[in-house]
GROMACS .gro file of C-alpha atoms in nm:
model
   84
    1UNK     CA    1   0.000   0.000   0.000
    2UNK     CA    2   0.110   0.342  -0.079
    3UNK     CA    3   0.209   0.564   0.205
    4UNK     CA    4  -0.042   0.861   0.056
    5UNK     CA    5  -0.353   0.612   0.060
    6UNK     CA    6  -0.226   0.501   0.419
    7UNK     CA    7  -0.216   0.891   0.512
    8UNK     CA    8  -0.612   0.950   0.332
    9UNK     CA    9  -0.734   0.650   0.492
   10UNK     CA   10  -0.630   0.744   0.889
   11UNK     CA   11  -0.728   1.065   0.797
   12UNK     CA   12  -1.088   0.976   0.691
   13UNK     CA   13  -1.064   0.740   1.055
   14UNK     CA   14  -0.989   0.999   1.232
   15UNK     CA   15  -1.235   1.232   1.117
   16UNK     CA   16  -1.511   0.951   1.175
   17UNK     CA   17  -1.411   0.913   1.524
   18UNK     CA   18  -1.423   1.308   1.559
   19UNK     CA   19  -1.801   1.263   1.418
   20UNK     CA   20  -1.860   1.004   1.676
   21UNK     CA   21  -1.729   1.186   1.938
   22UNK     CA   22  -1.925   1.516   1.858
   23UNK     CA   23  -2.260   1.268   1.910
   24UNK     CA   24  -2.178   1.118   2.233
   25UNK     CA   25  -2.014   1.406   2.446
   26UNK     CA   26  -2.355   1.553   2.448
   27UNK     CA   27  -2.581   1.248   2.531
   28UNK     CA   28  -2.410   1.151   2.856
   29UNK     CA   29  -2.481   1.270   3.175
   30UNK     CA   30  -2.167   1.124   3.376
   31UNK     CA   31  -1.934   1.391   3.406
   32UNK     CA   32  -1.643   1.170   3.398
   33UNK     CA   33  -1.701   1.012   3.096
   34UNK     CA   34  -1.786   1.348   2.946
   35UNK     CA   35  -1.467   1.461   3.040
   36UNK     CA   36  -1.315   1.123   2.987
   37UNK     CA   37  -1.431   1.159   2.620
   38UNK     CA   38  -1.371   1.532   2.594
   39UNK     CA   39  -0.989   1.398   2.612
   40UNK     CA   40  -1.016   1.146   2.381
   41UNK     CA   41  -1.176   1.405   2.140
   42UNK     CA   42  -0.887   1.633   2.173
   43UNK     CA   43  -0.639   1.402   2.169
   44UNK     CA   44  -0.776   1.257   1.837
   45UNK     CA   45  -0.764   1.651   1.717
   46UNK     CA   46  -0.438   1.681   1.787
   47UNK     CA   47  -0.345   1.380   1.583
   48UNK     CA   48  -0.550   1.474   1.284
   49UNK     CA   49  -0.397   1.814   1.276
   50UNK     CA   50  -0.068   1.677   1.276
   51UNK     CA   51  -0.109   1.434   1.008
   52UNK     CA   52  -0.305   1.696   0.780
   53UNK     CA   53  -0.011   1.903   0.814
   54UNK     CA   54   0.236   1.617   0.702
   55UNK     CA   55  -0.039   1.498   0.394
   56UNK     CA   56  -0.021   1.894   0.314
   57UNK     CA   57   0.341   1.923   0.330
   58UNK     CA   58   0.339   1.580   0.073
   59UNK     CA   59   0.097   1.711  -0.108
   60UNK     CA   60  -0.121   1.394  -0.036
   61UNK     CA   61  -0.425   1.658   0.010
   62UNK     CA   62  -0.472   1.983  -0.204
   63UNK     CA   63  -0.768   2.167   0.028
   64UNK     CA   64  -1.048   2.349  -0.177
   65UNK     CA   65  -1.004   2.708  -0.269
   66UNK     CA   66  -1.056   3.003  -0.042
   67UNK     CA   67  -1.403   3.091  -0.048
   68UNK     CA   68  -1.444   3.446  -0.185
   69UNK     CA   69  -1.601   3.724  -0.007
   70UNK     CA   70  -1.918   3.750  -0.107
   71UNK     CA   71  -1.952   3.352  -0.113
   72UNK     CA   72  -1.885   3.445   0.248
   73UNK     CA   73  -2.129   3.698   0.286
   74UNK     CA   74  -2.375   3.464   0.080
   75UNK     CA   75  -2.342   3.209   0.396
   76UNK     CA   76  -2.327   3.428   0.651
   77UNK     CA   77  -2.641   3.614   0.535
   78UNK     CA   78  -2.807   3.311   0.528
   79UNK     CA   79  -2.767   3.237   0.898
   80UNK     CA   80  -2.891   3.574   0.980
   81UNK     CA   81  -3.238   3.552   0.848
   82UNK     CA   82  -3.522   3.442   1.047
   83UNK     CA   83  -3.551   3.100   0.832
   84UNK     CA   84  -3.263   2.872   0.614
   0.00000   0.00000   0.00000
């Protein structure tokens, strides 16, 4: 297996287990698993920054371009109004 698929593939991992994350902080009510998970969310963070930097710096991934500003203004106007 390549090394760049390896990278895309923990990458995508990573990001699922972020997802996951996201959904159960909120649903428990144990504060020491919440904060139990809270580290295992940051912790995963960290890792996923550091290995986007390194797929970056290899030029595994090429990020979208910049959005412009008035696709930003376009977005943000969008959350402003009294209905999406």
């Amino acid at each position: 297996m390549q090394e760049k698929t390896i990278v895309n593939d923990t990458l995508a991992g990573i990001n699922g287990e972020l997802v996951r994350f996201g959904e159960m902080i909120p649903q428990t009510e144990n504060k020491e698993l919440k904060q139990t998970l809270k580290q295992f969310r940051n912790a995963c963070e960290m890792s996923q920054e550091e290995l986007y930097q390194m797929a970056r710096e290899k030029s595994y991934y090429v990020p979208a371009a910049k959005a412009t500003d008035e696709e930003i203004q376009h977005v943000k106007g969008l959350f402003t109004q009294s209905t999406l």
